mmCIF file of C-alpha atoms and ligand atoms in Angstrom:
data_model
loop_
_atom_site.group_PDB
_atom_site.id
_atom_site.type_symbol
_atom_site.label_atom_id
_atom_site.label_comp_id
_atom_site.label_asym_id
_atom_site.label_seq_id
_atom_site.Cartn_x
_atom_site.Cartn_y
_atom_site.Cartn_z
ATOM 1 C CA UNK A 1 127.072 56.355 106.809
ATOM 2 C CA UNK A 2 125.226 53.180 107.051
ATOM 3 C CA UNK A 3 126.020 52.841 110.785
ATOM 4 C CA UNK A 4 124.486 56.399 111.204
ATOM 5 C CA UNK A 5 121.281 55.346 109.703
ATOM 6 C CA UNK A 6 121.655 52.546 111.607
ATOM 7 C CA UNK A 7 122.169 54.425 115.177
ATOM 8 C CA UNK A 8 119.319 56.694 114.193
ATOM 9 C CA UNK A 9 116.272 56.532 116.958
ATOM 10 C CA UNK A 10 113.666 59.242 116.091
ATOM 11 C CA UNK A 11 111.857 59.967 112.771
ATOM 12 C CA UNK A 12 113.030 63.275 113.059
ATOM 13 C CA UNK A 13 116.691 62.579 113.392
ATOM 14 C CA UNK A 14 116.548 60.454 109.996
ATOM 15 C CA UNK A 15 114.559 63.674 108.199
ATOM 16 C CA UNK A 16 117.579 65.536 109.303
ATOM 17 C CA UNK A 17 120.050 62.679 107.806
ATOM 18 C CA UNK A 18 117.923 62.415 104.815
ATOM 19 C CA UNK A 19 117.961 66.015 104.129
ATOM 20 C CA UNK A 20 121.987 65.798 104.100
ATOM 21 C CA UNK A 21 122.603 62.950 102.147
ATOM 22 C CA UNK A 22 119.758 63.080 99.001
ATOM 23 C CA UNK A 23 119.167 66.871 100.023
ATOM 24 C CA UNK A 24 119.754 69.591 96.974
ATOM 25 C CA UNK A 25 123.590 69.709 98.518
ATOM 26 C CA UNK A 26 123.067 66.803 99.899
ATOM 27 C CA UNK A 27 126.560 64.230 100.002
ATOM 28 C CA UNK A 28 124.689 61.643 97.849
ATOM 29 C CA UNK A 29 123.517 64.356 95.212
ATOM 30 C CA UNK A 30 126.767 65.576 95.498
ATOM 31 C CA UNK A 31 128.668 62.468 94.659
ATOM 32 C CA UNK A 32 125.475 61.898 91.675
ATOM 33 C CA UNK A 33 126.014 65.230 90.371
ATOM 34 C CA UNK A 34 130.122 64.940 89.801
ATOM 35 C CA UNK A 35 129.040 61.330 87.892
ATOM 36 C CA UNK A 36 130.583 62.464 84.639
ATOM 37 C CA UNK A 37 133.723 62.745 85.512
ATOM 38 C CA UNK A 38 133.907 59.510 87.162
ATOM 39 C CA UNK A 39 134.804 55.745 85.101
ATOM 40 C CA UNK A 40 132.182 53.236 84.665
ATOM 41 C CA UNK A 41 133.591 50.773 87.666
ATOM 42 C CA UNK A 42 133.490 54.205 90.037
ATOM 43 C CA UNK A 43 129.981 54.814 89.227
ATOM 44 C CA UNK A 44 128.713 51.673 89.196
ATOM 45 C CA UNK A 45 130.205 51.803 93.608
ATOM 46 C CA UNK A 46 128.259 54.813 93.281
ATOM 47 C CA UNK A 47 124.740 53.805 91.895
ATOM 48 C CA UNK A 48 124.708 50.485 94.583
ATOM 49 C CA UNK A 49 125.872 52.904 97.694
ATOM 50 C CA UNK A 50 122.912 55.116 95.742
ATOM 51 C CA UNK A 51 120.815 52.463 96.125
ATOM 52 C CA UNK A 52 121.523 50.594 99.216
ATOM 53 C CA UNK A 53 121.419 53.989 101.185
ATOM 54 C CA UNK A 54 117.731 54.576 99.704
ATOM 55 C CA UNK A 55 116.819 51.053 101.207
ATOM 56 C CA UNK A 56 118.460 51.482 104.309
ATOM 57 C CA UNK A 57 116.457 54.564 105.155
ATOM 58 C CA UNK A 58 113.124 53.272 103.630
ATOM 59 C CA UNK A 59 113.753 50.589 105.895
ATOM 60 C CA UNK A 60 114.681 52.469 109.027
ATOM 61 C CA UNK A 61 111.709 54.750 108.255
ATOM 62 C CA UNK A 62 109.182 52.192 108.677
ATOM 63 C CA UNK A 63 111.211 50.824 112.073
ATOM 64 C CA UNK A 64 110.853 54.139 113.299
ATOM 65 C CA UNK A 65 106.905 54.540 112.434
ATOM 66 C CA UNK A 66 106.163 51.134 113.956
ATOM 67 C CA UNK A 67 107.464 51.971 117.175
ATOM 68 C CA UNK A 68 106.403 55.227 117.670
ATOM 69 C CA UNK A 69 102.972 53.064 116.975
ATOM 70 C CA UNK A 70 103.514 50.793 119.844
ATOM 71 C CA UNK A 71 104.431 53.486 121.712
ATOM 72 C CA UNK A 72 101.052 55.120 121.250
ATOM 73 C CA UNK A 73 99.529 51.445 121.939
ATOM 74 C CA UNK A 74 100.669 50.688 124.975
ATOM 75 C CA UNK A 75 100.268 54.365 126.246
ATOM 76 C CA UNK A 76 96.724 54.495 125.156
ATOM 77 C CA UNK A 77 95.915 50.756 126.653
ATOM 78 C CA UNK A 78 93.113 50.617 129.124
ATOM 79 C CA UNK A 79 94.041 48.655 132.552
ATOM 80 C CA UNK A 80 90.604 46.776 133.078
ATOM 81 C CA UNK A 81 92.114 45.986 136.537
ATOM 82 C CA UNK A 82 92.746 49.232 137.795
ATOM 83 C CA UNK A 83 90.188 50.640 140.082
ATOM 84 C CA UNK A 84 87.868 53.554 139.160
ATOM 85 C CA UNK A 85 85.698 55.494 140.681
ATOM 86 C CA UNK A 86 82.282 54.157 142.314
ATOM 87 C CA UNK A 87 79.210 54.686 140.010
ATOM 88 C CA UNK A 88 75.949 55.075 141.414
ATOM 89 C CA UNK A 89 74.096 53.264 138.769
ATOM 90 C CA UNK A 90 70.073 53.869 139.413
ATOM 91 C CA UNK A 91 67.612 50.993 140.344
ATOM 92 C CA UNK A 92 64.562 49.467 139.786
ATOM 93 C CA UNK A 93 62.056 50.465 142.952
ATOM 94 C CA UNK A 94 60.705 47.491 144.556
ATOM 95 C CA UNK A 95 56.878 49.098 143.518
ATOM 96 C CA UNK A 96 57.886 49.610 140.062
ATOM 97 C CA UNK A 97 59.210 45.957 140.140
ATOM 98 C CA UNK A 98 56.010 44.483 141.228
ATOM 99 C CA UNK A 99 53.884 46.180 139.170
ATOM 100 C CA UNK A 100 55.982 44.651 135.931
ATOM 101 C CA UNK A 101 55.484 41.091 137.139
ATOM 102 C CA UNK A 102 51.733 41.496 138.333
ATOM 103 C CA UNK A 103 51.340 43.293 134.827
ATOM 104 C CA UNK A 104 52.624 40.577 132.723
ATOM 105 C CA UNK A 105 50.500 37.969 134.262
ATOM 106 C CA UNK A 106 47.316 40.034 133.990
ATOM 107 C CA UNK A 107 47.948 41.443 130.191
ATOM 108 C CA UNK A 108 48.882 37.137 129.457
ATOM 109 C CA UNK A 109 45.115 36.630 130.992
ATOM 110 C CA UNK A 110 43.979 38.954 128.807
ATOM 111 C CA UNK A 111 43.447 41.916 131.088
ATOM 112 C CA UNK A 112 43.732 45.788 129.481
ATOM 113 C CA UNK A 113 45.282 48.546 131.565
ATOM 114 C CA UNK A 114 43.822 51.286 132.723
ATOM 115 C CA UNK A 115 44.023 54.483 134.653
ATOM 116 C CA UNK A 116 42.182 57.758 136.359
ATOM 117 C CA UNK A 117 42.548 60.588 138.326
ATOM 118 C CA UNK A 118 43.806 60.612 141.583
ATOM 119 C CA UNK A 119 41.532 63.414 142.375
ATOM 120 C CA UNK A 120 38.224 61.902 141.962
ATOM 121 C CA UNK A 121 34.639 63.235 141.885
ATOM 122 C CA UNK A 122 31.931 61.608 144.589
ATOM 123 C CA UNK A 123 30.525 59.896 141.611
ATOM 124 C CA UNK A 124 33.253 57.518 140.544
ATOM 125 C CA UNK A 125 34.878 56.596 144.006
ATOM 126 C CA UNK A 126 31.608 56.140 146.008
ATOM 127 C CA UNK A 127 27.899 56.539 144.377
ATOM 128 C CA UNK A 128 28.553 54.497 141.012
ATOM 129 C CA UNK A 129 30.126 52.145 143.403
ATOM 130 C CA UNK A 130 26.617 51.608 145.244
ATOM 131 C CA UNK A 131 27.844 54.054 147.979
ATOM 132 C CA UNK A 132 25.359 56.392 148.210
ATOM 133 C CA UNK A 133 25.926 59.796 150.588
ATOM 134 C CA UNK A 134 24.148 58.678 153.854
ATOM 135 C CA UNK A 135 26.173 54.861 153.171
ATOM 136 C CA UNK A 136 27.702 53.978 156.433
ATOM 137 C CA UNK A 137 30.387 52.015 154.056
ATOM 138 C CA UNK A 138 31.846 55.800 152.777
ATOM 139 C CA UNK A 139 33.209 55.718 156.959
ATOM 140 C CA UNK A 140 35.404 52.321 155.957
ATOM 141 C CA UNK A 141 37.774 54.732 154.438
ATOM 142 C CA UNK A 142 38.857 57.523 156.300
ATOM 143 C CA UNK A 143 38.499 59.829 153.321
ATOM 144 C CA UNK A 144 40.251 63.449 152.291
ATOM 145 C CA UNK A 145 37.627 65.274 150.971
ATOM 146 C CA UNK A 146 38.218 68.342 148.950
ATOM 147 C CA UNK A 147 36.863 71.667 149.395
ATOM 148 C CA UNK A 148 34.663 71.463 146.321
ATOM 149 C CA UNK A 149 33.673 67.957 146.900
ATOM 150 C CA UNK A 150 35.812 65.822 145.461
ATOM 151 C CA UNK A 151 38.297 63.373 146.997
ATOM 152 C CA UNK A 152 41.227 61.692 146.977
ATOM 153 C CA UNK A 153 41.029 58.870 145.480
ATOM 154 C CA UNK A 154 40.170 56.033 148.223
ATOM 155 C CA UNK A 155 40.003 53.198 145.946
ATOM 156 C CA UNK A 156 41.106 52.276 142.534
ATOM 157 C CA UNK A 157 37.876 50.755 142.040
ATOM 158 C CA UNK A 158 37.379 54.344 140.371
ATOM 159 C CA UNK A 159 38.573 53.222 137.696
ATOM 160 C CA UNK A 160 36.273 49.949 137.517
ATOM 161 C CA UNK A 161 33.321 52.852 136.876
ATOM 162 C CA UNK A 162 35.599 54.815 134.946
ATOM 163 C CA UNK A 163 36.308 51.930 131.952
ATOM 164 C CA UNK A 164 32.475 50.014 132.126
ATOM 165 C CA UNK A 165 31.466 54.161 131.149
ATOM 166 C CA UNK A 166 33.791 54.328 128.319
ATOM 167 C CA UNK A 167 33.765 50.522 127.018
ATOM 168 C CA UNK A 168 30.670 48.702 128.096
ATOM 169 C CA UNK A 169 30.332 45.156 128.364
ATOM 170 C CA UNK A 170 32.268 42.119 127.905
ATOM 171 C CA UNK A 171 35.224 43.853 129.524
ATOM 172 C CA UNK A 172 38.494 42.922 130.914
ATOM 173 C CA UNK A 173 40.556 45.225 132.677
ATOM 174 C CA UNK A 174 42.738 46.187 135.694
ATOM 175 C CA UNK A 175 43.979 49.055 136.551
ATOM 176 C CA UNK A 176 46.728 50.724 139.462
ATOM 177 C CA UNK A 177 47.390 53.697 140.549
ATOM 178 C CA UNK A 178 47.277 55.384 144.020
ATOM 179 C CA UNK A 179 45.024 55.789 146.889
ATOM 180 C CA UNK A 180 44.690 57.817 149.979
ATOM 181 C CA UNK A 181 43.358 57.659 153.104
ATOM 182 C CA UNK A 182 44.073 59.153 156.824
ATOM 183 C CA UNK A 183 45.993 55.986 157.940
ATOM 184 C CA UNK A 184 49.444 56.181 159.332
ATOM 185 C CA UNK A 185 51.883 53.101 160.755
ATOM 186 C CA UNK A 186 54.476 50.670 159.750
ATOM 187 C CA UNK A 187 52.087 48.853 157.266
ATOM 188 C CA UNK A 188 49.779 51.587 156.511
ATOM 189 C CA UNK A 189 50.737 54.783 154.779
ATOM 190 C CA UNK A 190 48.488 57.874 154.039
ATOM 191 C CA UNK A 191 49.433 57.050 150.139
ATOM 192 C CA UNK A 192 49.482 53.816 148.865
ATOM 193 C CA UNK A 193 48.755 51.763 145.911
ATOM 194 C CA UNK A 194 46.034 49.365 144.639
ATOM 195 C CA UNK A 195 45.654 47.048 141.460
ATOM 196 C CA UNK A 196 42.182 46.285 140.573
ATOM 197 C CA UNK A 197 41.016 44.006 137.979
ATOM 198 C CA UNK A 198 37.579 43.933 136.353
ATOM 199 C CA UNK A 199 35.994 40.775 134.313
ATOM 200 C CA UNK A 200 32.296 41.633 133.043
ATOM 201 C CA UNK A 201 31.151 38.906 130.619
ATOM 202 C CA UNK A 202 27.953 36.331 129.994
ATOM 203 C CA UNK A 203 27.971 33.959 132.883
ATOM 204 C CA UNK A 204 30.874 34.832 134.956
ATOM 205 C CA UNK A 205 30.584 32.992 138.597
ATOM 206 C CA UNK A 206 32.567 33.606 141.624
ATOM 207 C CA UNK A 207 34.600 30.289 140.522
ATOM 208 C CA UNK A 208 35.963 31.822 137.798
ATOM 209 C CA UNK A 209 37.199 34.619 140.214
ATOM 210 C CA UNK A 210 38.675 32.217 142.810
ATOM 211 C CA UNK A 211 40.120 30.462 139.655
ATOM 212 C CA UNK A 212 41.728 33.445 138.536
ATOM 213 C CA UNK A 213 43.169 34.777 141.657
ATOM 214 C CA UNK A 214 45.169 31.420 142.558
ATOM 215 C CA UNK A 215 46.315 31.170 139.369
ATOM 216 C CA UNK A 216 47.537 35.234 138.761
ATOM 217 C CA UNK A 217 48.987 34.827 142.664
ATOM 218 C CA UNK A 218 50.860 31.025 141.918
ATOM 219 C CA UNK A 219 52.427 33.375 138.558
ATOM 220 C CA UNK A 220 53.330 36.097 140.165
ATOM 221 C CA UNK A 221 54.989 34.407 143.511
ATOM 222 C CA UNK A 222 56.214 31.658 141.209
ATOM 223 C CA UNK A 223 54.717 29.027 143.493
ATOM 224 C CA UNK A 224 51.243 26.988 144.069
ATOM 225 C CA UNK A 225 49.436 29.495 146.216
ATOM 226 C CA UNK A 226 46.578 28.447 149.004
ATOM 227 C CA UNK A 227 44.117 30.495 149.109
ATOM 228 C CA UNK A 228 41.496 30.935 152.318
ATOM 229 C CA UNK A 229 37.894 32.798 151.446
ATOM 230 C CA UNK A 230 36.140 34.894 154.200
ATOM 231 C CA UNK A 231 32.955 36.708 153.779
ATOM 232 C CA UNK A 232 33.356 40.248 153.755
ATOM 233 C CA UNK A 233 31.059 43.140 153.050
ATOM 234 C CA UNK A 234 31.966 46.225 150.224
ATOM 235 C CA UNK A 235 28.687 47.814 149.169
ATOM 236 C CA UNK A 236 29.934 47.383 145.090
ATOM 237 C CA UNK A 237 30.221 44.005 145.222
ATOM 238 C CA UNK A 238 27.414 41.145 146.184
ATOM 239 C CA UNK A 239 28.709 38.388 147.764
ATOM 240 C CA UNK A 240 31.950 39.933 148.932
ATOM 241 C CA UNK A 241 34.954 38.143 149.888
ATOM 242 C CA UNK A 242 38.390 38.874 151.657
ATOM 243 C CA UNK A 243 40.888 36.350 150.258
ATOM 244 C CA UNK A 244 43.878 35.485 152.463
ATOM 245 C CA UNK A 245 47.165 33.222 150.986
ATOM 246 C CA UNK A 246 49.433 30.926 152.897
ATOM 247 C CA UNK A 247 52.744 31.988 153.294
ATOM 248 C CA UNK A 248 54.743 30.357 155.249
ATOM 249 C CA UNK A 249 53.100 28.829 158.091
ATOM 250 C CA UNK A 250 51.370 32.272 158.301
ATOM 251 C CA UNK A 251 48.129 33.820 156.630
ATOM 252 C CA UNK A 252 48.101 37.023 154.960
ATOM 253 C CA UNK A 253 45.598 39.040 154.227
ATOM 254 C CA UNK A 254 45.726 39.885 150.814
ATOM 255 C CA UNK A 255 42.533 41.352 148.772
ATOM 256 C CA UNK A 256 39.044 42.422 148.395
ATOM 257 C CA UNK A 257 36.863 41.047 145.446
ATOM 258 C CA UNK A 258 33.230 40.274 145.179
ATOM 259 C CA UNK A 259 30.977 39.691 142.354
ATOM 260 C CA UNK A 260 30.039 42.922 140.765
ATOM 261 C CA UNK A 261 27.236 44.276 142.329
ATOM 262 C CA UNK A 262 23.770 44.310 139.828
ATOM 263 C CA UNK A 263 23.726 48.188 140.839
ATOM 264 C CA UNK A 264 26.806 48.737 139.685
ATOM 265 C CA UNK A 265 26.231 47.612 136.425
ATOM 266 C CA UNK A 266 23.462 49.686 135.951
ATOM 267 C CA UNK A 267 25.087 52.674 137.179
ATOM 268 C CA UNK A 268 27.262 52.063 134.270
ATOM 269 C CA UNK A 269 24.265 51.503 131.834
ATOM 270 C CA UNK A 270 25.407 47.467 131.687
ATOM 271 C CA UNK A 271 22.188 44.896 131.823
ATOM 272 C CA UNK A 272 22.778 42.476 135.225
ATOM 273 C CA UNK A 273 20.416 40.179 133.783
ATOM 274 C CA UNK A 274 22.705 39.763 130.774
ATOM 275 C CA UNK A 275 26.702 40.657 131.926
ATOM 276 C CA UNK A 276 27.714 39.517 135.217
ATOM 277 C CA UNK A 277 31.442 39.840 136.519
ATOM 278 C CA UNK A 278 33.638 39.540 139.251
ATOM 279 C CA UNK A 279 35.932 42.413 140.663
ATOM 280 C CA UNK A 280 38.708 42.435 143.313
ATOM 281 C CA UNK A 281 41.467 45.014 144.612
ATOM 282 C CA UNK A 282 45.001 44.114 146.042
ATOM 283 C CA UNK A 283 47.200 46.254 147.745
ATOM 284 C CA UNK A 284 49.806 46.964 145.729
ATOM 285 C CA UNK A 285 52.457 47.295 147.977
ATOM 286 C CA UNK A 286 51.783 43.850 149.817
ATOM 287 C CA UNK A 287 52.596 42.422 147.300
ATOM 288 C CA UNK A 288 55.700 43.625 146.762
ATOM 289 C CA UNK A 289 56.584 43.685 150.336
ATOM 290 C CA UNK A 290 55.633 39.499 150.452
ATOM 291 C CA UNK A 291 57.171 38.623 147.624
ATOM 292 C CA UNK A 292 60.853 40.865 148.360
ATOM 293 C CA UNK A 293 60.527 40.308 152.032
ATOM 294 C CA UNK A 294 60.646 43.961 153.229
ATOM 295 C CA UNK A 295 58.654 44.927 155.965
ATOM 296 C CA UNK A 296 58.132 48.126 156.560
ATOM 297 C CA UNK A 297 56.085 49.906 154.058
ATOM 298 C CA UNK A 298 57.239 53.328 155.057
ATOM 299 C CA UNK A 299 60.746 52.614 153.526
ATOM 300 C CA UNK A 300 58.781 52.179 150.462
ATOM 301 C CA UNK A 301 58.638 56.478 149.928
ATOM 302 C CA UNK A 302 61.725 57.796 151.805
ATOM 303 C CA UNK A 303 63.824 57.509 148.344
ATOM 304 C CA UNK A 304 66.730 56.213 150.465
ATOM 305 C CA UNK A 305 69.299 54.526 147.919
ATOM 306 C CA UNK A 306 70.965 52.764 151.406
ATOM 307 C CA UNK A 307 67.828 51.337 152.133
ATOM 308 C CA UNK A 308 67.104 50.179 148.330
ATOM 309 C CA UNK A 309 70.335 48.564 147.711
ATOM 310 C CA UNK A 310 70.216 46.700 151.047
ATOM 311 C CA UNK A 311 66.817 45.194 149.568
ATOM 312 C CA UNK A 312 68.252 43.758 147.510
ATOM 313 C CA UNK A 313 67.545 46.783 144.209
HETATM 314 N N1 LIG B 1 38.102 48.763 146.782
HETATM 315 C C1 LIG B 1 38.195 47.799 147.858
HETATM 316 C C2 LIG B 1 39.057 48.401 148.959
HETATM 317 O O1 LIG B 1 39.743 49.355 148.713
HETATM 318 C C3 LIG B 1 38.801 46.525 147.376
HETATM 319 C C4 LIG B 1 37.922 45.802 146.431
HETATM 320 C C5 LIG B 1 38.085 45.944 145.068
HETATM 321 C C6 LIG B 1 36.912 44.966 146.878
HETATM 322 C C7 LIG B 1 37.265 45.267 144.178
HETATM 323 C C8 LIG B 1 36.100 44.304 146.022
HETATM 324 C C9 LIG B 1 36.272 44.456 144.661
HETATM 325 O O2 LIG B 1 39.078 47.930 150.057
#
C-alpha cells in the first residue's frame, strides 16, 4: 500500500486511492470497522498503519499540488528573448518637437501663448499692422484672399493685434500657428509656420530685443549664437531688422523683428508716447530644420513614417 501511494503521479490517481482505502468501504474503514474483534497489540498495528497511511497521502498530496504548480510556472513563463512582432510605436514630429523647446525658453522669459484664426479678416493681418489697402507692402506676401474678403492668414503677426486688443499694455506674448502664402519649392511651402513674440512695456529699446533673441536662440540651439543685423523694411515695425545667425561657417537667415511701430500701438488703443516694444517673427520650420539637420521642408507634411524615423523621430 505504501509503495502505491508512493508510485502515485497525478492528484487524481491518489483521489481514486483515497477513495478505496478511507472510502465508506474503503480497506482502511474496513479494517477500523472490524476493530472490536481484534486484541489490543492487533489494533494498536492497526491505528499506526491508520495513521502513517493518513500522512503518507497528506504528504503525497501536497507533492502532487506543488508540481502541478511548477508545471503551470514554467508553462506560463514569458521568454524575454524570443522575438515578437514589430510595433510601430508613434513619434514625436520634428515641428511638434521644436515648438516644445522654443516654448519652454519663451514661457522661462516670461512670454504667454497665444493663438488666432487661420482665416483672418483684412483688419488683423494687414491694416492694424500699418498696412493699409493701397500699401505696396500687402504685395510682399503673395496672399489668398477669400471671396468675402478675408485671408489666409499671411503672418502670425495677427495675433500681435489680436492680444494688444484683448490685454493692453505691458504685454508679453508669442504666439504660433500657421501661415499661407502662394510660394512653392524645397524651402518654401504654400503652408508653413511662424512663432512671433511680442514685448510692449515702459522703455523697451531695440537692445533689449537683440538681447533677447541671442539669448532665446543660444537656449534653444544649446550653443552661444552670433547674430548679424540687417536693415529691413515691414510697414508694422519702425526700424526693422532681418537677423541672420552663424551656423557653421554659413549665415542663415533667420527672422523679422522691428520695434513696434507707434501706429500700431494706436491701432490697438496703446499710448506710443508711454509703451514702446519690440516684435519679431521666425519661421517656424527653420528652426527645426537647423537645429535637426533636415533639409527639405516639403518632407515636413508628406506624413511619411520612413522619412521620420530616418530623421532621426
Ligand atoms: N510678419 C513678418 C513676416 O512674416 C515677420 C515679422 C514679425 C517682422 C514681427 C517683424 C516683426 O515676414
Amino acid at each position: 500500500m505504501k509503495d502505491k501511494i508512493k508510485k502515485i503521479s497525478s492528484l487524481e490517481d491518489l483521489q481514486v486511492l483515497y477513495a478505496e482505502t478511507f472510502g465508506k468501504n474503503g480497506t482502511m474503514t474496513q479494517k477500523l470497522k472490524n476493530m472490536a474483534n481484534l486484541s489490543n497489540e492487533e489494533r494498536a498495528v492497526i491505528n499506526t498503519e491508520n495513521a502513517e497511511l493518513r500522512q503518507l497521502f497528506k504528504e503525497k498530496q501536497s507533492e502532487l499540488e506543488m508540481a502541478v504548480l511548477n508545471a503551470k510556472l514554467a508553462d506560463e513563463k514569458i521568454d524575454v528573448t524570443l522575438d515578437c512582432e514589430p510595433k510601430n510605436r508613434g513619434t514625436v514630429h520634428p515641428l511638434t518637437q521644436s515648438l516644445k523647446e522654443i516654448a519652454s525658453v519663451l514661457e522661462s522669459f516670461g512670454y504667454t501663448l497665444w493663438t488666432g484664426p487661420e482665416i483672418e479678416d483684412d483688419w488683423h493681418n494687414f491694416t492694424a499692422l500699418n498696412t493699409p489697402e493701397y500699401h505696396p507692402a500687402r504685395d510682399m506676401q503673395d496672399t489668398f484672399f477669400l471671396e468675402n474678403g478675408n485671408v489666409m492668414r499671411t503672418q502670425t503677426s495677427a495675433i500681435q493685434i489680436r492680444a494688444m486688443e484683448k490685454q493692453g499694455a505691458p504685454i508679453k506674448m508669442f504666439a504660433v500657428g500657421s501661415t499661407y502664402r502662394k510660394e512653392l519649392d524645397a524651402t518654401h511651402s504654400a503652408m508653413f509656420h511662424q512663432i512671433e513674440g511680442l514685448y510692449i512695456d515702459k522703455g523697451i529699446t531695440i537692445a533689449d530685443l537683440l538681447g533677447t533673441l541671442r539669448t532665446i536662440l543660444s537656449r534653444f540651439f544649446e550653443k552661444e549664437i552670433e547674430l548679424r543685423v540687417r536693415p529691413s523694411y515691414f510697414p508694422f515695425t519702425e526700424p526693422s531688422v532681418e537677423i541672420d545667425m552663424k551656423w557653421g561657417d554659413k549665415w542663415l537667415e533667420m527672422l523679422g523683428a522691428g520695434m513696434v511701430h507707434p501706429n500700431v500701438l494706436r491701432n490697438c488703443n496703446i499710448d506710443p508716447e508711454k509703451y514702446q516694444g519690440f516684435a519679431f517673427g521666425f519661421g517656424w520650420d527653420r528652426l527645426a530644420m537647423v537645429k535637426y539637420g533636415l533639409n527639405d521642408l516639403r518632407a515636413f507634411y508628406d506624413g511619411d513614417i520612413r522619412w521620420l524615423k530616418n530623421s532621426g523621430f
